[in-house]
Coordinates of N, CA and C in Angstrom, one line a residue:
M7 N 154.1 -7.1 62.6 CA 153.1 -8.1 62.1 C 152.3 -7.5 61.0
P8 N 152.4 -8.2 59.8 CA 151.7 -7.6 58.7 C 150.2 -7.4 58.9
L9 N 149.7 -6.4 58.6 CA 148.6 -5.6 59.0 C 148.4 -5.6 60.5
R10 N 149.2 -5.2 61.2 CA 149.3 -5.3 62.6 C 148.0 -5.5 63.2
R11 N 147.4 -6.2 62.7 CA 146.2 -6.1 63.3 C 145.3 -6.9 62.4
F12 N 144.9 -6.8 61.3 CA 144.0 -7.7 60.6 C 144.6 -8.5 59.5
A13 N 145.2 -7.8 58.6 CA 145.5 -8.5 57.3 C 146.5 -9.7 57.5
A14 N 147.5 -9.5 58.4 CA 148.4 -10.6 58.5 C 147.7 -11.8 59.2
L15 N 146.8 -11.5 60.1 CA 146.1 -12.6 60.7 C 145.3 -13.3 59.7
L16 N 144.7 -12.6 58.7 CA 143.9 -13.2 57.7 C 144.8 -13.8 56.6
A17 N 146.0 -13.2 56.4 CA 147.0 -13.7 55.5 C 146.5 -14.2 54.2
L18 N 145.8 -13.3 53.5 CA 145.2 -13.6 52.2 C 145.8 -12.7 51.1
A19 N 146.0 -13.3 49.9 CA 146.3 -12.5 48.8 C 145.0 -12.2 48.0
L20 N 144.8 -11.0 47.6 CA 143.6 -10.5 47.0 C 143.8 -10.1 45.6
A21 N 142.8 -10.2 44.7 CA 142.9 -9.7 43.4 C 142.9 -8.2 43.3
T22 N 143.9 -7.7 42.7 CA 144.1 -6.2 42.6 C 144.5 -5.9 41.2
P23 N 143.8 -4.9 40.6 CA 144.0 -4.6 39.2 C 145.0 -3.5 38.9
A24 N 145.7 -3.0 39.9 CA 146.7 -1.9 39.7 C 147.7 -2.3 38.6
A25 N 147.8 -1.6 37.5 CA 148.7 -1.9 36.5 C 150.1 -1.9 37.0
A26 N 150.9 -2.9 36.5 CA 152.3 -3.0 36.9 C 152.5 -3.9 38.2
F27 N 151.5 -3.9 39.0 CA 151.6 -4.7 40.2 C 151.3 -6.2 39.9
D28 N 152.3 -7.0 40.2 CA 152.2 -8.4 39.8 C 151.5 -9.3 40.8
E29 N 150.2 -9.2 40.9 CA 149.4 -9.9 41.9 C 149.5 -11.4 41.8
A30 N 149.6 -11.9 40.5 CA 149.7 -13.3 40.4 C 151.0 -13.8 41.0
L31 N 152.1 -13.1 40.8 CA 153.4 -13.5 41.4 C 153.3 -13.4 43.0
Y32 N 152.6 -12.5 43.5 CA 152.4 -12.4 45.0 C 151.7 -13.7 45.5
A33 N 150.6 -14.1 44.8 CA 149.9 -15.3 45.2 C 150.8 -16.5 45.1
T34 N 151.6 -16.6 44.1 CA 152.6 -17.7 43.9 C 153.6 -17.7 45.0
L35 N 154.1 -16.6 45.4 CA 155.2 -16.5 46.4 C 154.6 -16.8 47.8
L36 N 153.4 -16.4 48.1 CA 152.7 -16.8 49.3 C 152.6 -18.3 49.4
E37 N 152.2 -18.9 48.3 CA 152.0 -20.3 48.3 C 153.4 -21.0 48.5
R38 N 154.4 -20.5 47.9 CA 155.7 -21.1 48.0 C 156.4 -20.9 49.3
H39 N 156.2 -19.8 50.0 CA 157.0 -19.4 51.1 C 156.2 -19.3 52.4
T40 N 155.0 -19.7 52.5 CA 154.2 -19.7 53.7 C 153.6 -21.1 53.9
Q41 N 153.2 -21.3 55.2 CA 152.6 -22.6 55.6 C 151.5 -22.3 56.6
P42 N 150.3 -22.8 56.3 CA 149.2 -22.6 57.3 C 149.5 -23.2 58.6
V43 N 148.9 -22.7 59.7 CA 149.0 -23.3 61.0 C 147.7 -24.0 61.2
A44 N 147.7 -25.3 61.2 CA 146.5 -26.2 61.4 C 145.5 -25.7 60.4
D45 N 144.2 -25.5 60.9 CA 143.2 -25.0 60.0 C 142.7 -23.6 60.4
L46 N 143.6 -22.8 61.0 CA 143.3 -21.5 61.5 C 143.8 -20.5 60.5
A47 N 143.3 -19.2 60.7 CA 143.7 -18.1 59.8 C 145.1 -17.6 60.3
R48 N 146.1 -18.4 60.3 CA 147.4 -18.0 60.6 C 148.4 -18.7 59.7
V49 N 149.5 -18.1 59.5 CA 150.5 -18.7 58.6 C 151.9 -18.5 59.2
R50 N 152.8 -19.4 58.8 CA 154.2 -19.2 59.1 C 154.9 -18.8 57.8
V51 N 155.9 -17.9 57.9 CA 156.6 -17.4 56.7 C 158.0 -17.8 56.7
D52 N 158.5 -18.2 55.6 CA 159.9 -18.5 55.4 C 160.7 -17.3 55.0
Y53 N 161.0 -16.5 56.0 CA 161.7 -15.2 55.7 C 163.0 -15.2 55.1
P54 N 163.9 -16.2 55.4 CA 165.2 -16.3 54.7 C 165.0 -16.6 53.3
A55 N 164.1 -17.4 52.9 CA 163.8 -17.7 51.5 C 163.3 -16.5 50.7
I56 N 162.5 -15.7 51.4 CA 162.0 -14.5 50.8 C 163.1 -13.5 50.6
A57 N 164.0 -13.4 51.6 CA 165.1 -12.4 51.5 C 166.0 -12.7 50.3
A58 N 166.1 -14.0 50.0 CA 167.0 -14.5 48.9 C 166.3 -14.6 47.6
S59 N 165.0 -14.3 47.5 CA 164.3 -14.6 46.3 C 164.3 -13.4 45.3
A60 N 164.8 -13.7 44.1 CA 164.7 -12.7 43.0 C 163.3 -12.3 42.7
D61 N 162.4 -13.3 42.7 CA 161.0 -13.1 42.4 C 160.4 -12.1 43.4
W62 N 160.8 -12.2 44.7 CA 160.3 -11.3 45.7 C 160.7 -9.9 45.4
K63 N 162.0 -9.7 45.1 CA 162.5 -8.4 44.7 C 161.7 -7.8 43.5
H64 N 161.4 -8.7 42.6 CA 160.6 -8.2 41.4 C 159.2 -7.8 41.9
L65 N 158.6 -8.5 42.8 CA 157.3 -8.2 43.4 C 157.3 -6.8 44.0
V66 N 158.3 -6.6 44.9 CA 158.4 -5.3 45.6 C 158.6 -4.2 44.6
A67 N 159.4 -4.4 43.5 CA 159.6 -3.4 42.5 C 158.2 -3.1 41.7
S68 N 157.4 -4.2 41.5 CA 156.2 -4.0 40.8 C 155.2 -3.2 41.7
L69 N 155.3 -3.3 43.0 CA 154.5 -2.5 43.9 C 154.9 -1.0 43.7
A70 N 156.2 -0.7 43.6 CA 156.7 0.6 43.5 C 156.2 1.3 42.2
N71 N 156.0 0.5 41.2 CA 155.6 1.0 39.9 C 154.1 0.9 39.6
A72 N 153.3 0.5 40.6 CA 151.9 0.3 40.4 C 151.2 1.6 40.0
D73 N 150.2 1.5 39.2 CA 149.4 2.6 38.7 C 148.2 2.7 39.6
L74 N 148.2 3.6 40.6 CA 147.1 3.7 41.5 C 145.9 4.2 40.9
A75 N 146.0 4.9 39.8 CA 144.8 5.4 39.1 C 143.9 4.3 38.6
A76 N 144.5 3.1 38.5 CA 143.8 1.9 37.9 C 142.8 1.3 39.0
L77 N 143.0 1.8 40.2 CA 142.1 1.3 41.3 C 140.9 2.1 41.4
R78 N 139.8 1.7 40.7 CA 138.6 2.5 40.5 C 137.5 2.3 41.6
T79 N 137.5 1.2 42.2 CA 136.5 0.9 43.2 C 137.0 0.8 44.6
R80 N 136.2 0.9 45.6 CA 136.6 0.7 47.0 C 137.2 -0.6 47.2
E81 N 136.6 -1.7 46.7 CA 137.0 -3.0 46.9 C 138.4 -3.2 46.3
Q82 N 138.7 -2.6 45.1 CA 140.0 -2.7 44.5 C 141.0 -2.0 45.3
Q83 N 140.7 -0.8 45.9 CA 141.6 -0.1 46.7 C 142.0 -0.8 48.0
L84 N 140.9 -1.4 48.6 CA 141.2 -2.1 49.8 C 142.1 -3.3 49.6
A85 N 141.8 -4.1 48.5 CA 142.6 -5.3 48.2 C 144.0 -4.9 47.9
F86 N 144.2 -3.9 47.1 CA 145.6 -3.5 46.8 C 146.4 -3.0 48.0
W87 N 145.8 -2.1 48.8 CA 146.5 -1.5 49.9 C 146.8 -2.5 51.0
I88 N 145.9 -3.5 51.2 CA 146.2 -4.5 52.2 C 147.3 -5.4 51.7
D89 N 147.3 -5.7 50.4 CA 148.4 -6.5 49.8 C 149.7 -5.7 50.0
A90 N 149.6 -4.4 49.7 CA 150.8 -3.5 49.8 C 151.4 -3.5 51.3
Y91 N 150.5 -3.4 52.2 CA 150.9 -3.4 53.6 C 151.6 -4.7 54.0
N92 N 151.0 -5.8 53.6 CA 151.5 -7.1 53.9 C 152.9 -7.3 53.2
I93 N 153.0 -7.0 52.0 CA 154.2 -7.1 51.3 C 155.3 -6.3 51.9
L94 N 155.1 -5.1 52.2 CA 156.1 -4.2 52.8 C 156.5 -4.7 54.2
A95 N 155.5 -5.1 55.0 CA 155.8 -5.6 56.3 C 156.6 -6.9 56.3
I96 N 156.3 -7.8 55.4 CA 157.1 -9.0 55.2 C 158.5 -8.7 54.7
D97 N 158.6 -7.7 53.8 CA 159.9 -7.3 53.3 C 160.7 -6.7 54.4
L98 N 160.2 -5.9 55.3 CA 160.9 -5.4 56.4 C 161.5 -6.5 57.3
V99 N 160.7 -7.4 57.6 CA 161.1 -8.5 58.5 C 162.2 -9.4 57.7
A100 N 161.9 -9.7 56.5 CA 162.9 -10.5 55.7 C 164.3 -9.7 55.6
G101 N 164.2 -8.4 55.4 CA 165.4 -7.6 55.3 C 166.2 -7.5 56.5
H102 N 165.6 -7.7 57.7 CA 166.3 -7.6 59.0 C 166.4 -8.9 59.7
Y103 N 165.9 -10.0 59.1 CA 165.9 -11.3 59.8 C 167.3 -11.8 60.1
P104 N 167.6 -12.4 61.3 CA 166.6 -12.8 62.2 C 166.2 -11.7 63.3
V105 N 165.0 -11.4 63.5 CA 164.5 -10.6 64.5 C 163.4 -11.3 65.3
D106 N 163.2 -11.0 66.5 CA 162.2 -11.7 67.3 C 160.8 -11.1 67.0
S107 N 160.7 -9.8 66.7 CA 159.5 -9.1 66.5 C 159.7 -8.0 65.4
I108 N 158.7 -7.7 64.7 CA 158.8 -6.6 63.7 C 159.1 -5.3 64.4
R109 N 158.7 -5.2 65.7 CA 158.9 -4.0 66.5 C 160.4 -3.8 66.7
D110 N 161.2 -4.8 66.7 CA 162.6 -4.7 66.9 C 163.3 -3.9 65.8
I111 N 162.7 -3.8 64.7 CA 163.3 -3.0 63.6 C 163.3 -1.5 63.8
G112 N 162.3 -1.1 64.6 CA 162.3 0.4 64.9 C 162.9 0.7 66.3
S113 N 162.6 1.8 66.8 CA 163.1 2.3 68.1 C 161.9 2.9 68.9
L114 N 162.2 3.2 70.1 CA 161.2 3.8 71.0 C 160.7 5.2 70.4
L115 N 161.7 6.0 69.9 CA 161.3 7.3 69.4 C 160.8 7.2 67.9
R116 N 161.2 6.2 67.2 CA 160.8 6.0 65.8 C 160.4 4.6 65.5
P117 N 159.2 4.2 66.0 CA 158.8 2.8 65.8 C 158.7 2.4 64.3
V118 N 158.8 1.1 64.1 CA 158.8 0.6 62.7 C 157.6 1.1 61.9
W119 N 156.4 1.3 62.6 CA 155.2 1.7 61.9 C 155.4 3.1 61.2
K120 N 156.3 3.9 61.8 CA 156.4 5.2 61.3 C 157.7 5.4 60.5
R121 N 158.4 4.4 60.2 CA 159.6 4.5 59.4 C 159.3 4.2 58.0
P122 N 160.0 4.7 57.0 CA 159.7 4.4 55.6 C 159.8 2.9 55.4
A123 N 158.7 2.4 54.8 CA 158.6 0.9 54.6 C 158.9 0.5 53.2
G124 N 158.8 1.4 52.3 CA 159.0 1.1 50.9 C 158.3 2.1 50.0
T125 N 158.2 1.7 48.7 CA 157.7 2.6 47.7 C 156.4 2.0 47.1
V126 N 155.3 2.7 47.0 CA 154.1 2.3 46.4 C 153.6 3.3 45.4
G127 N 153.4 2.9 44.2 CA 152.9 3.9 43.2 C 153.8 5.1 43.1
G128 N 155.1 5.0 43.3 CA 156.0 6.1 43.0 C 156.3 6.9 44.2
R129 N 155.7 6.6 45.4 CA 156.0 7.4 46.6 C 156.3 6.6 47.8
T130 N 157.2 7.1 48.6 CA 157.6 6.4 49.8 C 156.5 6.4 50.9
V131 N 156.2 5.3 51.5 CA 155.1 5.2 52.5 C 155.6 4.5 53.8
T132 N 154.9 4.8 54.9 CA 155.1 4.0 56.1 C 153.9 3.1 56.3
L133 N 154.1 2.1 57.2 CA 153.0 1.2 57.5 C 151.8 1.9 58.1
D134 N 152.1 2.9 59.0 CA 151.0 3.7 59.6 C 150.3 4.5 58.6
E135 N 150.9 5.0 57.6 CA 150.2 5.8 56.5 C 149.2 4.9 55.8
I136 N 149.7 3.7 55.5 CA 148.8 2.8 54.8 C 147.6 2.4 55.6
E137 N 147.9 2.0 56.9 CA 146.8 1.5 57.7 C 145.9 2.6 58.2
H138 N 146.4 3.7 58.7 CA 145.5 4.7 59.3 C 145.1 5.8 58.3
G139 N 146.0 6.0 57.3 CA 145.6 7.1 56.3 C 144.9 6.6 55.1
I140 N 145.0 5.3 54.8 CA 144.4 4.8 53.6 C 143.3 3.7 53.8
V141 N 143.7 2.7 54.5 CA 142.9 1.5 54.7 C 141.7 1.8 55.6
R142 N 142.0 2.3 56.8 CA 140.9 2.5 57.7 C 139.8 3.5 57.2
P143 N 140.2 4.6 56.6 CA 139.2 5.5 56.1 C 138.3 4.9 55.0
L144 N 138.7 3.8 54.4 CA 137.9 3.1 53.4 C 136.7 2.4 54.1
G145 N 136.8 2.2 55.4 CA 135.6 1.6 56.1 C 135.6 0.1 56.2
D146 N 134.6 -0.4 57.0 CA 134.4 -1.8 57.2 C 135.4 -2.3 58.3
P147 N 135.0 -2.7 59.5 CA 135.9 -3.1 60.5 C 136.7 -4.3 60.1
R148 N 136.3 -5.1 59.2 CA 137.1 -6.2 58.7 C 138.2 -5.7 57.8
L149 N 138.1 -4.5 57.3 CA 139.0 -3.9 56.4 C 139.0 -4.6 55.0
L150 N 138.0 -5.4 54.8 CA 137.9 -6.1 53.5 C 136.4 -6.2 53.2
D151 N 136.1 -6.9 52.0 CA 134.8 -7.1 51.6 C 134.3 -8.6 52.0
A152 N 133.2 -9.0 51.3 CA 132.6 -10.3 51.7 C 133.5 -11.5 51.5
Q153 N 134.5 -11.4 50.7 CA 135.3 -12.6 50.4 C 136.1 -13.0 51.7
L154 N 136.2 -12.2 52.7 CA 136.9 -12.5 53.9 C 136.1 -13.0 55.0
D155 N 134.8 -13.2 54.8 CA 133.9 -13.7 55.8 C 134.4 -15.1 56.4
A156 N 134.8 -15.9 55.5 CA 135.3 -17.3 55.9 C 136.6 -17.1 56.8
A157 N 137.5 -16.2 56.4 CA 138.7 -16.0 57.1 C 138.4 -15.5 58.5
M158 N 137.4 -14.6 58.6 CA 137.0 -14.0 59.9 C 136.5 -15.1 60.8
R159 N 135.7 -16.0 60.2 CA 135.1 -17.1 61.0 C 136.2 -18.0 61.5
R160 N 137.2 -18.3 60.7 CA 138.3 -19.1 61.1 C 139.1 -18.5 62.2
W161 N 139.3 -17.2 62.1 CA 140.0 -16.4 63.1 C 139.3 -16.5 64.5
L162 N 138.0 -16.2 64.5 CA 137.3 -16.2 65.7 C 137.1 -17.6 66.3
A163 N 137.3 -18.6 65.5 CA 137.3 -20.0 65.9 C 138.5 -20.4 66.7
D164 N 139.5 -19.5 66.7 CA 140.8 -19.8 67.4 C 140.7 -19.4 68.8
P165 N 140.6 -20.3 69.8 CA 140.4 -19.9 71.2 C 141.6 -19.3 71.8
E166 N 142.7 -19.4 71.1 CA 144.0 -18.8 71.7 C 144.2 -17.4 71.3
K167 N 143.7 -17.0 70.1 CA 144.0 -15.7 69.6 C 142.8 -14.9 69.2
G168 N 141.7 -15.6 68.9 CA 140.5 -14.9 68.4 C 139.4 -14.7 69.4
L169 N 138.8 -15.8 69.8 CA 137.6 -15.7 70.7 C 137.5 -16.9 71.6
R170 N 137.3 -16.6 72.9 CA 137.0 -17.7 73.9 C 136.0 -17.1 74.9
I171 N 135.0 -17.9 75.2 CA 134.0 -17.5 76.2 C 134.1 -18.3 77.5
D172 N 134.1 -17.6 78.6 CA 134.1 -18.1 79.9 C 132.7 -17.9 80.5
R173 N 131.8 -18.9 80.2 CA 130.4 -18.7 80.6 C 130.2 -18.6 82.1
A174 N 131.0 -19.3 82.8 CA 130.9 -19.3 84.3 C 131.1 -17.9 84.9
R175 N 132.0 -17.1 84.2 CA 132.3 -15.8 84.7 C 131.6 -14.7 83.9
D176 N 130.8 -15.1 82.9 CA 130.1 -14.1 82.0 C 131.2 -13.2 81.4
A177 N 132.2 -13.9 80.9 CA 133.3 -13.1 80.3 C 133.7 -13.6 78.9
V178 N 134.1 -12.7 78.1 CA 134.4 -13.0 76.7 C 135.9 -12.5 76.5
H179 N 136.7 -13.5 76.0 CA 138.1 -13.1 75.7 C 138.2 -12.9 74.2
L180 N 138.8 -11.8 73.8 CA 138.9 -11.5 72.4 C 140.3 -11.0 72.1
S181 N 140.6 -11.1 70.8 CA 141.9 -10.6 70.4 C 142.1 -9.1 70.8
K182 N 143.3 -8.7 71.1 CA 143.6 -7.3 71.4 C 143.3 -6.4 70.3
I183 N 143.2 -6.9 69.1 CA 142.8 -6.1 67.9 C 141.5 -5.4 68.2
F184 N 140.5 -6.1 68.8 CA 139.2 -5.5 69.0 C 139.3 -4.3 70.0
D185 N 140.3 -4.4 70.9 CA 140.5 -3.3 71.8 C 141.1 -2.1 71.1
W186 N 142.2 -2.3 70.3 CA 142.8 -1.3 69.6 C 141.9 -0.5 68.7
F187 N 141.0 -1.2 68.1 CA 140.1 -0.6 67.0 C 138.7 -0.6 67.4
E188 N 138.4 -0.5 68.7 CA 137.0 -0.5 69.2 C 136.1 0.5 68.5
E189 N 136.6 1.6 68.2 CA 135.8 2.7 67.6 C 135.4 2.2 66.2
D190 N 136.2 1.4 65.5 CA 135.9 1.0 64.2 C 134.7 0.0 64.2
F191 N 134.5 -0.7 65.3 CA 133.4 -1.7 65.3 C 132.1 -1.0 65.8
A192 N 132.1 0.2 66.1 CA 130.8 0.9 66.5 C 129.8 0.9 65.4
K193 N 130.2 1.0 64.2 CA 129.3 0.9 63.0 C 128.6 -0.4 62.9
A194 N 129.2 -1.4 63.5 CA 128.6 -2.8 63.4 C 127.8 -3.1 64.7
G195 N 127.6 -2.1 65.5 CA 126.9 -2.3 66.8 C 127.7 -2.6 68.0
G196 N 129.0 -2.5 67.8 CA 129.9 -2.8 68.9 C 130.7 -4.1 68.7
V197 N 131.7 -4.2 69.6 CA 132.6 -5.4 69.5 C 131.9 -6.7 69.6
L198 N 131.0 -6.9 70.6 CA 130.4 -8.2 70.7 C 129.4 -8.5 69.6
A199 N 128.7 -7.4 69.2 CA 127.8 -7.6 68.1 C 128.5 -8.1 66.8
F200 N 129.7 -7.5 66.6 CA 130.4 -7.9 65.4 C 131.0 -9.3 65.6
A201 N 131.5 -9.6 66.8 CA 132.0 -10.9 67.0 C 130.9 -12.0 66.9
A202 N 129.7 -11.7 67.3 CA 128.6 -12.7 67.2 C 128.3 -13.0 65.8
R203 N 128.5 -12.1 64.9 CA 128.2 -12.3 63.5 C 129.1 -13.4 62.9
Y204 N 130.3 -13.5 63.4 CA 131.2 -14.4 62.8 C 131.7 -15.5 63.7
A205 N 131.2 -15.6 64.9 CA 131.6 -16.6 65.9 C 131.1 -18.0 65.5
P206 N 131.7 -19.0 66.1 CA 131.2 -20.4 65.8 C 129.8 -20.5 66.3
D207 N 129.1 -21.4 65.8 CA 127.6 -21.6 66.1 C 127.4 -21.7 67.6
A208 N 128.3 -22.5 68.3 CA 128.1 -22.7 69.7 C 128.2 -21.5 70.5
D209 N 128.8 -20.4 70.0 CA 129.1 -19.2 70.7 C 128.2 -18.1 70.3
R210 N 127.6 -18.1 69.1 CA 126.9 -17.0 68.5 C 125.7 -16.6 69.4
E211 N 124.8 -17.5 69.7 CA 123.6 -17.1 70.4 C 124.0 -16.6 71.9
W212 N 125.0 -17.2 72.5 CA 125.4 -16.8 73.8 C 125.9 -15.3 73.7
L213 N 126.6 -15.0 72.7 CA 127.1 -13.6 72.6 C 126.0 -12.6 72.4
R214 N 125.0 -13.0 71.6 CA 123.9 -12.1 71.4 C 123.1 -12.0 72.7
A215 N 122.9 -13.0 73.4 CA 122.1 -13.0 74.6 C 122.8 -12.2 75.8
H216 N 124.1 -12.2 75.8 CA 124.9 -11.6 76.9 C 125.6 -10.3 76.4
A217 N 125.3 -9.8 75.3 CA 126.0 -8.6 74.8 C 126.0 -7.5 75.7
A218 N 124.9 -7.3 76.5 CA 124.8 -6.2 77.4 C 125.4 -6.4 78.7
T219 N 125.7 -7.6 79.1 CA 126.2 -7.9 80.4 C 127.6 -8.5 80.5
A220 N 128.0 -9.1 79.4 CA 129.3 -9.8 79.4 C 130.5 -8.9 79.6
R221 N 131.5 -9.3 80.3 CA 132.7 -8.5 80.5 C 133.7 -8.9 79.4
I222 N 134.3 -7.9 78.7 CA 135.2 -8.2 77.7 C 136.7 -8.2 78.3
E223 N 137.4 -9.2 78.0 CA 138.8 -9.3 78.4 C 139.6 -9.6 77.1
Y224 N 140.8 -9.1 77.0 CA 141.6 -9.2 75.8 C 142.8 -10.1 76.0
F225 N 143.1 -10.9 75.0 CA 144.3 -11.7 75.0 C 145.5 -10.8 74.9
D226 N 146.6 -11.2 75.6 CA 147.9 -10.5 75.4 C 148.3 -10.7 73.9
Y227 N 148.8 -9.6 73.3 CA 149.1 -9.7 71.9 C 150.5 -10.3 71.7
D228 N 150.6 -11.3 70.8 CA 151.9 -12.0 70.5 C 152.6 -11.3 69.4
W229 N 153.6 -10.5 69.7 CA 154.3 -9.8 68.7 C 155.4 -10.6 68.0
A230 N 155.6 -11.8 68.4 CA 156.7 -12.6 67.8 C 156.5 -12.8 66.3
V231 N 157.7 -12.8 65.6 CA 157.7 -13.0 64.2 C 157.1 -14.4 63.9
N232 N 156.2 -14.5 62.9 CA 155.6 -15.7 62.5 C 156.5 -16.5 61.5
A233 N 157.7 -16.8 61.9 CA 158.7 -17.4 61.1 C 158.4 -18.9 60.9
L234 N 158.6 -19.4 59.7 CA 158.3 -20.8 59.4 C 159.3 -21.8 60.2
A235 N 160.5 -21.4 60.3 CA 161.5 -22.2 61.0 C 162.1 -21.4 62.2
A236 N 162.7 -22.1 63.1 CA 163.3 -21.5 64.3 C 164.4 -20.6 63.8
R237 N 164.7 -19.5 64.5 CA 165.8 -18.6 64.2 C 167.1 -19.4 64.2
P238 N 168.0 -19.1 63.3 CA 169.3 -19.7 63.3 C 170.1 -19.3 64.5

């Protein structure tokens, strides 16, 4: 799943200044080959169309030739590397499609996250290298800057994958992502404090009032490929 964890959920293309990387083409291809799910921060991807697209191949090549020295600010670096993660993850699925899950591309001893995913700025990288070695050290549990506030709110408004409160049981159901990256949310005061900041209005005050007592439970993570059409 592209940014196994945040960026694919948010599914946004961001402005990145790295010379040679064709960010405008990326935005065009996302618009052409993805479809939003209702009004939530989720999308379906037309992987067969991407696999057959000459423009997509050009985009991947532009990523390989990107000038990383042109990324001068933290925001530029975050935007570029999240785009890079998403592009390479989508490219892996498209190149192996049909698969039920991106995890099917790897093996128990060598999971997909640790396999070479592609070339960025002239060097071969894995998805784990991008996520844990580059993006997470840049900080911010959202992994992005203020422009993703709206996307975070849409995600937590999804009671199936983002946030659901069971007031009768004093329980909060959250995405498994919050469990995986619990330590990243410590800077924001903890998982519930962070969730309260972006939760729907009806849930925000309850979360703040019950932050010390509520039990946190996590949704099972859905690893299925977010394909636009059913597998052939």
